[in-house]
Each structure stands twice: as structure tokens, then as C-alpha cells.
XYZ file of C-alpha atoms in Angstrom:
738
model
C -4.815 6.539 -15.057
C -7.834 8.899 -14.785
C -8.256 8.860 -18.616
C -8.041 5.100 -18.552
C -10.769 5.051 -15.901
C -13.105 7.287 -17.908
C -12.648 5.196 -21.082
C -13.242 1.928 -19.269
C -16.316 3.148 -17.345
C -17.852 4.409 -20.646
C -17.192 1.325 -22.788
C -17.449 -1.592 -20.315
C -21.248 -1.447 -19.673
C -21.929 -1.540 -23.467
C -20.024 -4.758 -24.050
C -20.898 -6.986 -21.118
C -23.880 -7.552 -18.832
C -23.959 -5.464 -15.648
C -23.633 -8.589 -13.474
C -20.521 -9.605 -15.468
C -19.083 -6.085 -15.020
C -19.682 -6.272 -11.222
C -18.012 -9.670 -11.168
C -14.975 -8.246 -12.953
C -14.694 -5.483 -10.375
C -15.419 -7.504 -7.237
C -14.724 -11.185 -8.027
C -18.349 -12.014 -7.201
C -20.063 -12.469 -3.866
C -20.788 -15.947 -2.633
C -20.675 -17.413 0.809
C -21.018 -21.011 -0.509
C -17.886 -23.104 -0.605
C -16.719 -24.018 -4.134
C -16.186 -27.495 -5.580
C -12.903 -29.302 -5.091
C -9.823 -27.539 -6.628
C -8.715 -29.666 -9.673
C -4.991 -28.977 -9.138
C -3.941 -27.167 -5.918
C -0.208 -27.562 -6.844
C -0.484 -24.393 -8.984
C -4.104 -23.143 -8.917
C -4.888 -21.007 -5.869
C -8.160 -21.729 -4.072
C -9.204 -18.085 -4.488
C -8.739 -18.350 -8.281
C -10.744 -21.621 -8.445
C -13.599 -20.167 -6.333
C -13.780 -17.162 -8.745
C -13.841 -19.539 -11.772
C -16.715 -21.466 -10.150
C -18.651 -18.208 -9.505
C -18.043 -16.976 -13.075
C -19.457 -20.305 -14.432
C -22.850 -19.261 -13.140
C -23.169 -16.537 -15.871
C -24.720 -17.633 -19.230
C -21.659 -16.491 -21.233
C -19.361 -18.719 -19.086
C -21.768 -21.676 -18.773
C -19.287 -24.522 -19.298
C -16.173 -22.709 -18.030
C -15.700 -24.918 -14.920
C -16.036 -28.160 -16.917
C -13.838 -26.765 -19.735
C -11.192 -25.740 -17.193
C -10.999 -29.249 -15.673
C -10.790 -30.889 -19.123
C -8.121 -28.516 -20.452
C -6.227 -27.843 -17.247
C -2.763 -28.232 -18.872
C -3.571 -25.542 -21.465
C -4.912 -23.197 -18.778
C -1.751 -23.762 -16.761
C 0.341 -22.602 -19.720
C -1.606 -19.301 -19.646
C -1.118 -19.054 -15.870
C 2.683 -19.605 -16.268
C 2.961 -17.271 -19.275
C 4.971 -14.050 -18.884
C 2.272 -12.187 -20.878
C -1.022 -13.989 -20.141
C -2.968 -10.901 -21.284
C -1.648 -11.513 -24.845
C -2.035 -15.328 -24.768
C -4.568 -17.262 -26.828
C -7.219 -19.049 -24.740
C -8.006 -22.752 -25.339
C -10.857 -23.229 -27.879
C -13.785 -22.695 -28.040
C -13.390 -20.051 -25.259
C -11.084 -17.934 -27.433
C -13.694 -17.576 -30.190
C -16.821 -17.520 -27.926
C -15.835 -14.716 -25.508
C -15.323 -11.005 -26.331
C -12.327 -9.026 -25.102
C -13.878 -7.942 -21.788
C -15.104 -11.469 -21.028
C -11.548 -12.701 -21.585
C -10.387 -10.057 -19.053
C -12.897 -11.596 -16.571
C -11.126 -14.966 -16.872
C -7.738 -13.233 -16.605
C -9.015 -11.690 -13.346
C -9.573 -15.182 -11.954
C -6.204 -16.599 -13.152
C -3.705 -13.724 -13.167
C -5.158 -10.549 -11.552
C -1.632 -8.999 -11.625
C -1.954 -8.576 -15.444
C -5.294 -6.768 -15.458
C -3.804 -3.260 -15.999
C -1.908 -4.141 -19.208
C -4.961 -6.101 -20.449
C -7.269 -3.065 -19.902
C -4.610 -0.766 -21.440
C -4.641 -2.988 -24.577
C -8.450 -2.818 -24.594
C -8.538 0.983 -24.431
C -5.783 1.219 -27.092
C -7.786 -1.019 -29.466
C -10.986 1.001 -28.893
C -9.688 4.577 -28.852
C -6.026 4.663 -29.829
C -2.696 4.993 -28.067
C -3.056 8.635 -27.025
C -5.616 7.672 -24.372
C -3.189 5.493 -22.479
C -0.132 7.723 -22.676
C 0.047 10.648 -20.237
C 0.364 14.016 -22.028
C 3.462 16.112 -21.208
C 3.068 18.739 -18.461
C 2.385 22.020 -20.289
C 1.778 25.130 -18.161
C 1.431 27.376 -21.201
C -1.423 25.343 -22.655
C -3.286 25.289 -19.271
C -2.751 29.041 -18.886
C -4.294 29.698 -22.314
C -7.394 27.717 -21.264
C -7.911 30.010 -18.282
C -9.020 33.614 -17.730
C -9.267 35.986 -14.763
C -12.446 34.238 -13.449
C -11.155 30.690 -13.831
C -8.747 29.352 -11.128
C -5.907 27.069 -12.130
C -5.620 24.028 -9.868
C -2.526 21.824 -9.399
C -3.670 18.386 -8.090
C -0.568 17.349 -6.213
C 0.976 13.887 -6.211
C 3.692 12.663 -3.755
C 7.203 13.526 -4.876
C 6.193 16.280 -7.339
C 6.299 20.004 -6.483
C 5.024 22.300 -9.248
C 6.186 25.535 -7.531
C 9.569 25.663 -9.269
C 7.853 25.364 -12.701
C 5.219 27.955 -11.721
C 7.833 30.484 -10.573
C 9.773 30.054 -13.836
C 6.530 30.421 -15.864
C 5.650 33.623 -13.883
C 9.088 34.963 -14.713
C 8.592 34.206 -18.430
C 5.241 36.065 -18.358
C 6.811 39.065 -16.576
C 4.728 38.300 -13.459
C 7.597 37.713 -11.019
C 8.627 39.812 -7.998
C 5.756 41.953 -6.595
C 3.378 40.684 -9.263
C 3.431 37.130 -7.870
C 2.454 36.313 -4.299
C 2.314 32.821 -2.753
C 1.077 31.703 0.662
C 1.005 28.212 2.198
C -2.391 27.740 3.787
C -2.806 26.543 7.359
C -4.088 27.805 10.700
C -4.732 31.555 10.656
C -3.654 32.040 7.032
C -7.203 32.421 5.635
C -7.709 36.174 6.276
C -4.223 36.929 4.826
C -5.050 34.941 1.685
C -8.400 36.834 1.343
C -6.550 40.235 1.447
C -4.026 38.989 -1.139
C -6.778 37.906 -3.537
C -8.696 41.233 -3.131
C -5.552 43.254 -3.900
C -4.569 41.014 -6.845
C -8.046 41.307 -8.425
C -7.659 45.118 -8.578
C -3.997 45.253 -9.552
C -4.038 42.362 -12.023
C -1.335 40.282 -10.307
C -1.096 36.563 -9.606
C -1.774 34.747 -6.325
C -0.891 31.162 -5.491
C -2.528 29.431 -2.515
C -0.501 26.306 -1.626
C -1.764 23.231 0.207
C -5.509 23.940 0.181
C -6.122 20.494 1.675
C -4.574 21.769 4.955
C -7.171 24.601 5.318
C -10.406 22.556 5.259
C -12.333 25.031 7.472
C -11.489 27.937 5.107
C -12.566 26.153 1.940
C -16.223 27.413 2.027
C -14.823 30.967 2.193
C -12.589 30.303 -0.849
C -15.611 28.861 -2.678
C -17.577 32.105 -2.021
C -14.645 34.254 -3.187
C -14.374 32.311 -6.446
C -18.142 32.513 -7.057
C -17.901 36.345 -6.934
C -15.279 36.442 -9.742
C -16.736 38.235 -12.776
C -14.980 39.818 -15.824
C -16.325 43.235 -14.680
C -14.735 42.925 -11.200
C -11.464 41.160 -12.037
C -8.543 42.725 -13.863
C -7.927 40.656 -17.012
C -4.283 39.913 -15.978
C -5.362 38.446 -12.598
C -4.912 34.681 -12.077
C -5.582 32.538 -8.991
C -3.402 29.413 -8.769
C -4.266 26.675 -6.208
C -2.346 23.571 -5.109
C -3.926 20.713 -3.206
C -3.667 17.000 -2.625
C -6.945 15.154 -3.477
C -9.364 15.927 -0.653
C -13.096 15.246 -0.181
C -13.383 18.706 1.434
C -12.123 20.611 -1.637
C -15.022 22.706 -3.100
C -16.638 20.869 -6.016
C -17.688 24.089 -7.787
C -14.048 25.286 -7.960
C -12.984 21.906 -9.361
C -15.752 21.981 -12.002
C -14.988 25.576 -13.108
C -11.225 25.498 -12.834
C -8.424 24.311 -15.107
C -6.987 21.143 -13.503
C -3.391 20.028 -13.871
C -1.246 17.316 -12.350
C 2.476 16.815 -12.577
C 3.611 13.344 -11.474
C 7.306 12.754 -10.755
C 9.230 10.926 -13.506
C 8.818 7.158 -13.315
C 11.919 4.946 -13.317
C 15.289 5.422 -11.777
C 16.984 6.626 -14.954
C 14.492 9.442 -15.629
C 14.392 10.421 -11.950
C 18.195 10.654 -11.794
C 18.333 12.626 -15.005
C 15.756 15.118 -13.837
C 17.643 15.627 -10.520
C 20.967 16.108 -12.318
C 19.464 18.615 -14.832
C 17.902 20.866 -12.195
C 19.303 23.487 -9.827
C 21.727 23.466 -7.996
C 23.489 20.502 -9.670
C 22.995 21.902 -13.207
C 24.709 25.157 -12.176
C 28.402 24.985 -13.248
C 29.463 27.438 -10.512
C 28.092 25.111 -7.829
C 30.994 22.741 -8.385
C 33.638 25.474 -8.266
C 36.628 25.028 -5.915
C 39.300 22.455 -5.329
C 36.917 19.671 -4.258
C 34.756 20.016 -7.386
C 35.172 16.441 -8.722
C 34.453 14.846 -5.337
C 31.311 16.952 -4.986
C 30.110 15.983 -8.464
C 30.541 12.272 -7.491
C 28.742 12.620 -4.170
C 25.942 14.614 -5.816
C 25.355 11.621 -8.072
C 25.086 9.272 -5.087
C 22.614 11.503 -3.210
C 20.530 11.769 -6.426
C 20.687 7.975 -6.676
C 19.485 7.661 -3.083
C 16.722 10.255 -3.761
C 15.522 8.296 -6.802
C 15.470 5.044 -4.823
C 13.454 6.400 -1.890
C 10.911 7.887 -4.383
C 10.624 4.834 -6.585
C 10.194 2.421 -3.623
C 6.708 3.908 -3.075
C 5.478 1.952 -6.102
C 5.867 -1.299 -4.165
C 3.336 -0.408 -1.495
C 3.962 -1.651 2.088
C 6.982 -3.712 0.872
C 8.540 -0.370 -0.152
C 7.451 1.879 2.700
C 4.919 1.273 5.473
C 3.673 4.835 4.915
C 4.073 6.541 1.455
C 6.069 9.709 2.228
C 6.143 12.766 0.015
C 9.956 12.986 -0.453
C 10.538 15.767 -2.982
C 13.136 17.995 -4.663
C 13.476 20.311 -1.622
C 14.874 17.354 0.446
C 17.398 16.630 -2.285
C 18.332 20.313 -2.699
C 19.087 20.915 0.982
C 21.048 17.645 1.263
C 23.246 18.619 -1.735
C 23.901 22.102 -0.365
C 24.926 20.639 3.035
C 27.160 18.160 1.179
C 28.862 21.046 -0.621
C 29.408 22.857 2.681
C 31.071 19.831 4.398
C 33.212 18.829 1.442
C 34.565 22.372 1.099
C 35.102 22.834 4.865
C 36.784 19.507 5.724
C 39.865 17.631 4.394
C 38.094 14.260 4.667
C 34.398 13.684 4.089
C 32.608 13.561 7.565
C 30.269 10.646 6.696
C 28.733 10.511 10.144
C 27.660 14.169 10.069
C 26.244 14.133 6.536
C 24.522 10.783 7.181
C 22.853 12.241 10.264
C 21.728 15.424 8.496
C 20.445 13.612 5.377
C 18.994 10.518 7.050
C 17.656 11.883 10.303
C 16.823 15.467 9.422
C 16.200 16.170 5.723
C 14.597 12.885 4.638
C 14.136 11.379 8.116
C 12.175 14.464 9.233
C 9.246 13.213 7.107
C 9.465 9.635 8.415
C 7.044 8.799 11.256
C 7.392 5.013 11.334
C 10.374 3.482 13.183
C 10.679 0.564 10.722
C 10.702 3.000 7.778
C 13.447 4.967 9.525
C 15.524 1.790 9.897
C 15.117 1.138 6.174
C 15.983 4.748 5.201
C 19.209 4.736 7.185
C 20.145 1.265 5.843
C 19.684 2.509 2.269
C 21.645 5.681 2.913
C 24.551 3.658 4.371
C 25.062 2.166 0.850
C 25.868 5.616 -0.546
C 27.471 7.489 2.375
C 30.423 5.251 3.184
C 34.227 5.419 2.642
C 34.228 2.314 0.365
C 32.682 4.288 -2.495
C 35.892 6.391 -2.618
C 38.325 3.542 -1.852
C 36.798 0.811 -4.056
C 36.830 1.722 -7.801
C 34.360 -1.094 -8.625
C 31.792 -0.470 -5.860
C 28.456 -2.121 -6.852
C 24.989 -1.121 -5.752
C 23.301 -4.259 -7.026
C 24.404 -7.950 -7.126
C 24.238 -8.086 -10.945
C 26.624 -5.094 -11.272
C 24.264 -3.221 -13.619
C 24.371 -0.349 -11.120
C 27.845 0.621 -9.961
C 29.882 3.593 -8.823
C 31.740 5.112 -11.822
C 35.193 6.549 -11.393
C 35.566 10.236 -10.544
C 34.528 12.241 -13.541
C 33.094 15.516 -14.858
C 29.456 16.598 -14.791
C 28.968 15.761 -18.479
C 30.533 12.281 -18.012
C 28.029 11.562 -15.257
C 25.100 12.741 -17.395
C 26.284 10.260 -20.047
C 26.587 7.560 -17.326
C 22.973 8.140 -16.245
C 21.716 8.005 -19.878
C 23.351 4.553 -20.264
C 21.614 3.059 -17.208
C 18.872 0.421 -17.880
C 15.575 2.083 -18.936
C 13.463 -0.212 -16.707
C 14.909 -1.145 -13.351
C 15.002 -4.616 -11.864
C 13.769 -4.912 -8.238
C 17.344 -5.942 -7.183
C 18.482 -2.293 -7.179
C 15.976 -1.623 -4.383
C 17.164 -4.733 -2.528
C 13.778 -6.337 -3.223
C 12.932 -9.841 -4.554
C 11.625 -10.116 -8.156
C 8.244 -11.306 -6.716
C 7.687 -7.711 -5.666
C 6.635 -6.868 -9.232
C 3.660 -9.228 -8.803
C 2.705 -7.537 -5.520
C 2.945 -4.112 -7.195
C 0.761 -5.224 -10.154
C -1.835 -6.757 -7.768
C -1.962 -3.460 -5.894
C -2.488 -1.546 -9.163
C -5.339 -3.894 -10.098
C -6.950 -3.427 -6.679
C -6.796 0.416 -6.953
C -8.146 0.318 -10.516
C -11.115 -1.856 -9.616
C -11.893 0.162 -6.495
C -11.858 3.408 -8.533
C -14.095 1.853 -11.185
C -16.515 0.592 -8.514
C -16.923 4.185 -7.316
C -17.976 5.236 -10.845
C -20.687 2.558 -10.841
C -22.647 4.259 -8.049
C -22.903 1.248 -5.770
C -26.130 -0.752 -5.972
C -28.104 1.849 -7.940
C -27.657 0.246 -11.372
C -28.223 -3.418 -10.575
C -30.486 -4.024 -13.605
C -33.818 -4.697 -11.964
C -33.966 -3.696 -8.258
C -35.954 -6.889 -7.608
C -32.930 -9.123 -8.420
C -30.669 -6.907 -6.283
C -33.060 -7.222 -3.355
C -33.214 -10.965 -3.802
C -29.414 -11.194 -3.778
C -29.237 -8.972 -0.674
C -31.787 -11.137 1.112
C -29.829 -14.322 0.321
C -26.556 -12.833 1.583
C -28.245 -11.399 4.720
C -29.975 -14.662 5.632
C -26.840 -16.717 4.905
C -24.721 -14.616 7.306
C -27.450 -14.364 9.925
C -27.813 -18.159 10.016
C -24.086 -18.379 10.938
C -24.058 -15.728 13.686
C -27.258 -16.536 15.607
C -25.284 -17.331 18.775
C -23.021 -15.721 21.345
C -19.842 -17.097 22.987
C -20.642 -18.403 26.431
C -18.160 -17.607 29.203
C -18.342 -18.286 32.895
C -16.556 -16.923 36.004
C -12.898 -17.948 35.808
C -9.911 -18.342 38.077
C -7.975 -15.107 37.702
C -4.709 -16.682 38.961
C -4.285 -17.916 35.381
C -3.697 -14.778 33.239
C -4.856 -16.577 30.072
C -8.359 -16.918 31.609
C -8.592 -13.130 31.772
C -7.437 -12.891 28.144
C -10.079 -15.445 27.090
C -12.949 -13.685 28.846
C -11.968 -10.293 27.434
C -11.615 -11.744 23.923
C -15.070 -13.399 24.152
C -16.630 -10.096 25.236
C -15.057 -8.249 22.284
C -16.285 -10.904 19.821
C -19.763 -10.955 21.357
C -20.005 -7.184 20.762
C -19.074 -7.700 17.127
C -21.571 -10.608 16.762
C -24.267 -8.359 18.190
C -23.422 -5.515 15.719
C -23.471 -7.867 12.706
C -26.715 -9.540 13.832
C -28.632 -6.320 14.652
C -27.613 -4.506 11.426
C -28.533 -7.518 9.263
C -31.882 -7.949 10.977
C -32.646 -4.241 10.413
C -31.614 -4.604 6.740
C -33.884 -7.641 6.298
C -36.832 -5.610 7.664
C -35.912 -2.655 5.387
C -35.865 -4.863 2.267
C -39.356 -6.185 3.182
C -40.514 -2.571 3.744
C -41.217 -2.940 7.440
C -38.699 -0.169 8.405
C -37.277 2.779 6.512
C -34.058 2.219 4.534
C -31.848 4.940 6.078
C -28.393 6.052 4.924
C -26.627 3.590 7.281
C -28.610 0.616 5.890
C -28.108 1.907 2.334
C -24.324 1.917 2.919
C -24.558 -1.616 4.452
C -26.471 -2.984 1.441
C -24.058 -1.316 -1.008
C -21.086 -2.993 0.689
C -22.755 -6.424 0.830
C -23.653 -6.288 -2.899
C -20.012 -5.683 -3.890
C -18.547 -8.169 -1.384
C -16.975 -5.614 0.948
C -17.014 -5.649 4.743
C -19.431 -2.849 5.717
C -17.901 0.144 7.528
C -20.360 -0.213 10.434
C -18.855 -3.690 11.091
C -15.252 -2.630 10.464
C -15.578 0.070 13.147
C -16.297 -2.646 15.768
C -14.040 -5.300 14.266
C -10.425 -6.433 14.454
C -8.291 -5.077 11.520
C -8.915 -7.070 8.323
C -8.501 -6.428 4.585
C -10.386 -9.560 3.528
C -13.394 -9.455 1.164
C -16.819 -10.245 2.710
C -16.906 -14.028 2.118
C -13.356 -14.593 3.439
C -14.042 -12.256 6.367
C -17.069 -14.274 7.486
C -15.135 -17.559 7.158
C -12.207 -16.105 9.165
C -14.611 -14.613 11.753
C -16.314 -17.974 12.338
C -12.887 -19.703 12.638
C -11.924 -17.206 15.355
C -15.155 -17.874 17.266
C -14.568 -21.667 17.046
C -10.977 -21.219 18.329
C -12.168 -19.339 21.417
C -15.098 -21.701 22.054
C -12.815 -24.752 21.798
C -10.367 -23.150 24.205
C -13.189 -22.524 26.669
C -14.686 -26.009 26.323
C -11.465 -28.097 26.179
C -8.970 -25.970 28.110
C -5.843 -24.147 26.979
C -4.609 -25.335 23.579
C -1.003 -26.579 23.230
C -0.486 -24.223 20.313
C -2.291 -20.891 20.165
C -3.621 -19.472 16.870
C -2.102 -15.990 17.259
C -4.040 -14.572 14.322
C -7.333 -15.513 16.040
C -7.090 -12.803 18.739
C -8.909 -9.529 18.644
C -6.298 -7.748 20.831
C -3.101 -9.694 20.221
C -0.935 -7.643 22.638
C -3.137 -8.722 25.578
C -2.377 -12.388 24.879
C 1.424 -11.736 24.794
C 1.194 -9.767 28.031
C -0.754 -12.657 29.600
C 2.051 -15.076 28.684
C 4.647 -12.785 30.246
C 2.470 -12.261 33.376
C 2.193 -16.043 33.950
C 5.970 -16.335 33.836
C 6.487 -13.348 36.153
C 4.053 -14.845 38.709
C 5.571 -18.326 38.474
C 9.136 -17.145 39.182
C 8.240 -13.998 41.148
C 10.154 -11.668 38.826
C 8.999 -8.043 38.251
C 7.325 -7.986 34.805
C 9.269 -4.922 33.682
C 12.562 -6.925 33.930
C 11.299 -9.414 31.355
C 11.637 -9.585 27.585
C 10.922 -12.244 24.956
C 13.083 -14.859 23.214
C 11.903 -16.532 20.051
C 12.541 -20.032 18.682
C 11.080 -21.442 15.484
C 10.082 -25.118 15.912
C 10.192 -27.005 12.565
C 6.646 -28.447 12.996
C 3.028 -27.335 12.447
C 1.536 -29.164 15.460
C 2.551 -30.091 18.956
C 1.081 -32.676 21.358
C 2.386 -30.842 24.404
C 2.568 -27.217 25.616
C 5.993 -25.731 26.571
C 6.967 -25.583 30.259
C 7.336 -21.779 30.052
C 6.018 -19.340 27.475
C 3.635 -20.227 24.599
C 3.652 -21.983 21.231
C 1.952 -19.936 18.503
C 1.130 -20.616 14.841
C -0.770 -19.026 11.920
C 1.786 -16.346 10.929
C 2.845 -15.616 7.290
C 6.219 -14.402 6.176
C 6.110 -11.569 3.606
C 9.175 -10.759 1.490
C 11.043 -13.977 2.341
C 10.412 -17.633 3.257
C 11.411 -19.829 6.156
C 13.755 -22.725 5.259
C 12.596 -25.506 7.592
C 15.651 -27.661 6.873
C 18.261 -25.091 7.881
C 16.055 -23.102 10.280
C 16.986 -19.837 8.571
C 15.439 -17.061 6.528
C 15.668 -17.790 2.802
C 14.658 -16.256 -0.553
C 11.086 -16.606 -1.779
C 10.151 -19.176 -4.453
C 8.975 -17.531 -7.709
C 5.291 -16.471 -7.664
C 4.863 -17.490 -3.978
C 4.382 -14.188 -2.217
C 3.755 -15.502 1.309
C 5.099 -18.415 3.354
C 3.235 -19.970 6.262
C 5.494 -20.142 9.289
C 5.780 -23.275 11.471
C 5.291 -23.053 15.254
C 7.077 -20.230 17.045
C 7.974 -20.596 20.722
C 7.673 -17.253 22.537
C 9.727 -17.533 25.751
C 9.585 -14.794 28.409
C 13.132 -14.325 29.751
C 14.995 -11.876 31.971
C 16.222 -9.018 29.757
C 19.729 -9.354 31.320
C 19.885 -13.060 30.151
C 18.816 -12.417 26.538
C 21.893 -13.062 24.399
C 22.514 -10.492 21.631
C 22.682 -12.127 18.212
C 22.864 -11.256 14.511
C 19.231 -12.360 13.992
C 16.953 -10.221 11.872
C 14.543 -8.126 13.973
C 11.280 -8.850 12.128
C 8.165 -6.712 12.763
C 4.807 -8.580 13.114
C 1.657 -6.830 11.760
C -2.008 -7.727 11.891
C -2.605 -6.986 8.194
C -0.504 -6.522 5.042
C -1.238 -2.781 5.078
C 1.394 -2.537 7.869
C 0.745 1.098 8.759
C -1.415 1.718 11.824
C -2.316 4.446 14.249
C -1.623 4.702 17.998
C -4.748 3.592 19.893
C -5.868 4.763 23.374
C -4.191 1.684 24.908
C -0.807 2.990 23.750
C -0.463 0.160 21.191
C -0.461 0.447 17.402
C -3.615 -0.666 15.649
C -1.484 -2.802 13.321
C 2.052 -3.479 14.659
C 2.137 -6.203 17.333
C 5.718 -7.104 18.306
C 9.215 -7.480 16.859
C 10.415 -11.105 16.601
C 13.977 -12.316 16.073
C 14.482 -14.682 13.125
C 17.832 -16.425 12.456
C 19.660 -15.670 9.244
C 23.040 -16.331 7.595
C 22.777 -13.163 5.516
C 23.522 -9.597 6.760
C 20.397 -8.168 8.398
C 20.527 -5.227 5.946
C 19.597 -7.696 3.180
C 16.250 -8.455 4.800
C 15.641 -4.849 5.871
C 15.803 -3.795 2.195
C 13.625 -6.789 1.241
C 10.932 -5.339 3.536
C 10.560 -8.676 5.331
C 7.741 -8.783 7.895
C 5.430 -11.316 9.564
C 1.668 -11.005 9.046
C -1.179 -12.383 11.139
C -3.457 -12.785 8.116
C -3.536 -12.437 4.342
C -5.934 -10.290 2.270
C -7.811 -13.108 0.556
């Protein structure tokens, strides 16, 4: 990926105008509403808006008109399995160069940008620039000397220590000649002594996890600066391991030999690597009467290990937080498995499930919903049916199944015969998840490329950049030149308190946006100095991002600038209408700054009405098959505006159902939230569905004791086992990213 980035950032500016390049990376910045969508049945509004913005460039002059006239041909490209290889309708195919075609692909099918750019780099430079080279420690070692540190840039799931220890052994540098220390609090002085001794004796030192010793990094930088051939023994080597960190010394990075070792991609390769490494590859490990059973269970734990690692590729649908599960988790789980199988007559599934799921792997998991998923996945592999059922299947298609008891070599052969690329079904995910994964890859690629462009510094002539900035600034200012008016309210109605508090929060945000934009306008005109904060603000506005200074005072949102402003104004209108016209029949839940306060207000009203202590109450949920309501409920609240991610809501049956192809989110109808006594809430087989503010899902615990992202768990009816939806990663979202 890094090689791809370098190639693209070198070649792109030579082939297209700078403004076109910025459009490719950001989708353009415009707060004006686009013309009417020619066919909303398949063309998303976001795609159409980007096509309209692209039409403003000279190279794409007639694109909007051409699109409307040839809409059937463009739809064929949209529906194509490989739109990046498809021929565009004439004359666009002949008129545009490769990068300009990628710009149109960005509008229509952003999920296929990575293969399109890979094709582009392959055509320009050859295949070797898009294929990662094999991990070769010997080659890296030969590039180094006693004054040049060797740096492992860590990636989740890969641990280079085993390879390094083996290499040290091959070079006769094991035992006393190789010392390793994991950095952390108080380890700095010990590491300094180690390095001083190794410089004189000509031994090797490995400092692990440099990213955890941020305060000691300047000291490490000074130590490395003092390395000279006269001082250092020629056999001395300093090895460092660190995750990417902004605090890692730049001089060490520039002077050092950098290596990265990513875990194998794909289930088959992951399984194979696990099965070919210690302890499973050791024939003596399987000694004893229970050998065959241990071989079989080792395969299942490797399968589980591969699944938990590979799920990370799917972003928040895979795991809310990407955990660094690695070989040490697998190793300890297998050794415990060996212990239990040899000690007991029957396999104690409960014990090994607890140790593997709650301790070894679960010890890394900090999110409750991720823990639920981990234990659900583990239950597929640690259960008696695997032994009792000779045709036990791990996926509906049957491509992945439990083979009969066999030998180690038979299992190696079984792994080699597995499909090379895995279908999402093995993870329990819907096939739409591949689109989500590709969109995420595109987003990361563009964000990384944007960083290489140096923000607003290269905008052709600075005059045109200033003009664009002024237009954006004035356009937003025009829309926020007011504050929400609120008056003293009756505090017997809890919702009035919620409304006043919400208005105050939004007024603070309006004030921040207004003041920063007014200062920026003065700075552009030269009335005040353009400081670093205003520089950062202008850089964000020019690339269509929400500035950090606003985000710090704002509700969570992943929307680009134009969508953020539209959404922000809709929230203000919602609150002002509520204030002017009284409580709405149906509340727009996504419109709240602090959603939990609204839900507490609803419960407080119920508690006061029936004089029940609030801590005895819980919520019941009922989905109403309608988008509007002329009346409010007697108790509780009607809410709308939520999106279902990972599934869809079947309005006819009133149950969770599978997504339609290419439709990643489904807008939910009205949900009735009913406060009820906890003792009266009937237990059901409904799916417990978490509700998040944004699609990122992960959040932090705020000072109020609430998560910054998770809101509440809702119960949704289903006719499938709840495990099916847990593995699907199904959640409700308050807002989308576009």
C-alpha cells in the first residue's frame, strides 16, 4: 500500500490538473444543491451531486448532459462486476485519460477505486510495484551496519519476535548475545544500560513496543545520534519494534532500515501458517493416547484464530475496535487444550471455552458487543456436535466443514484444498460486506494521498484558493447568522428541560462556527494574522472536511463538510419547530446532541406520571410499520431517523431480514420506546441490537458515564437464531457518513 501511495502521488499531478486531483481525493466541495437526480431508482444522490460538481471542470464539460442522455449505458457500468475494466460510453472513453476515468469511477462506484489505481500503477511501472515483496530479514540485515538501527513497523496480528529470535540463532547471536526488553514505564534506564554494554561487546539489543515509551523517545534519539563506527563494535545491532506513532523520532526513521511483516491475508494462508508453526508443527506435541483428538481440536482453534484476525478487514462490521490478536493467543490456547484433553476423559468444553474466549482472546477485548461476538464465534468450534456430527458445517454452502478425525498431514492437505479467496458467509457476514470493505479501503487511500498533498499549499495560484475559501466561508456564515431562542419553561415536563439543554449546546456550536469563520474572513482579507488554528481551519474547508476546532464542540459526525452543514441546519430546524409548535408526535432521534438525555427524559415523565421509582424502570420496543404518525403515544415516545446496518427491516412481516444486494443501509420505520417496569418486561428471543451515533461504532467513556458513541440496546424481533445477526454485525445507526 505504501509503494502504491508513493507511485500515485508522483504520477497523478503530471497527468491531471491540480483541481481535478483534489476532486478525485475529496469529491469536491460545494454547498449548493445539485440539479434533479435523473434516476433515483439506482443512482444515489451523493453520486449525482459529485457528477454535477465534476461537470464544472473543462475536461468534463458535457458530462452531466452526456450522463442524462446515455443513462442506460452508464447504469450498465454501475451494475458491472468490474466497472474499473468497463468501456465508457463514447466519446467519453476516447476523450478522457486513465486518471480522468478514475474520477468518474469515484462518482459512480467508489468501492472499485483501489483495483482501478492498482491497474494504473501496473500500466505505468509494472507489476512489482503493486505486489508486496516477501519478508526477508537477511536482506534487511545486509543493508544495515552497527550505526544503523533496524526498525520493525508493527501491524496488528503480526509479531516479528519469533522470526528475529530464529535469525539471531542462525547468526550465532542467541543466548547472552541477544537481549530484548519491552519498553514501558521505568524501562528507559535499563534499556540505556543494555545498549551501552552491547555497543562495547558487539551483541544485539531489541527494544520492543517503542510506541509505549513516548517520553523516553528523545533519549533514544540522542543515543542513536551518538552511534559512530569508532565507538560501536562492528557486530552490534539495535533492533526496534513500534506501531506507527507520531512521537517516534523522525531521525531514527530516516536513518534506519525499515521493515514490516503483515499477517497472511486470507483464511487458507492464515490457517496454513498457524499449522506450520510451533507448537502444532512439532510431532511430539501430539504424543499420547488422545493425539488424534488434539490434532482435530488444534485445527478448530486455528480456524477460529484465522476468523477473528480476518474479520478486522471488514471494519466496524467485523469488530467495533480492531484488536491485535496474534500468535501468542493461539499458542497458549493450544497448550491449554492439550492439557485438558490429556487430563480428562471427555473434553471439558465449558472450561476451555472460558479460558480461550474470556482470558486468552477475550483479555484483549474491551467492548462488550465485541465480547458477545467473540464468544458466539467460539461456540461454533468448541461444542460437542463437532465430535458427534461427522458432517458438521461451518458455513451454509458447506465449503467449510469439519473433516473426519485424521492425521496432521491429512489436515495440512485439507487446508490446502480450501477455497483460495473466502466468501463473507464463512464469517457469518452478508455479501454486501465486501462493498463496505472496499469503500473503507478507498477512504483510507484517499485520506493518505491527501496528506501527501500538503493541504492547501499547492492550490495552483493562491488567489483562486483564497477566492474559493471566501465563497465557502460566506456561504456557511449566511446560514448560521442566528441563535436558537429559548424561554423559561415548565420543568414539570422533563422534555422541556431536554429541549433547553439541547438548544444551549447547539448555540455554543453555532457561536464556535460563526466566530472562527469571521476570523478566517478577516485573515484572508489581511486584517488579522493567519495563525496555525486558522491555517488548519482553511485547510479543512478546502478539502471538504469538518474542521477539528468545530468537531471538538460538535456532536459525533463522520459526514463531509457540505453534508455536515445540511445535517446541522436540519437539527436546528427540528429544535426550533419543537419550541415553536410544541412537542412533535414523532421525535427525530438522530437530531439530538446528547441522545441519552432525551431517553432519560421519556423515562422520567413515565416515572412521575405513575409515581414509580425510575431505577425500577426499563424500556420495551415496538416497531410501527409507518414513517409518520398523527398522534403521540399515551406513554413513551415515537422516534424515527434510524438506519439498520448489516440487515434490513421487513415491514410486511415485522422481522429482521437479509439486506438487498448493494443496499448497505435500511431506513427504519417509527420505533415506539415504552418505559415499563423491569419486572413486567417479558423475556423474548428478540435480537439485542446496539444503537450507535455514527458508523464508526467505537467510542470512549465520557465524564457523564455514557459512551461517546453507543446510545442504547434495542430489541428487534427475528425468526432466525440471534447468533445469526450477532455474526452479521447488525446495529442501528443514528446517521450515515454521506
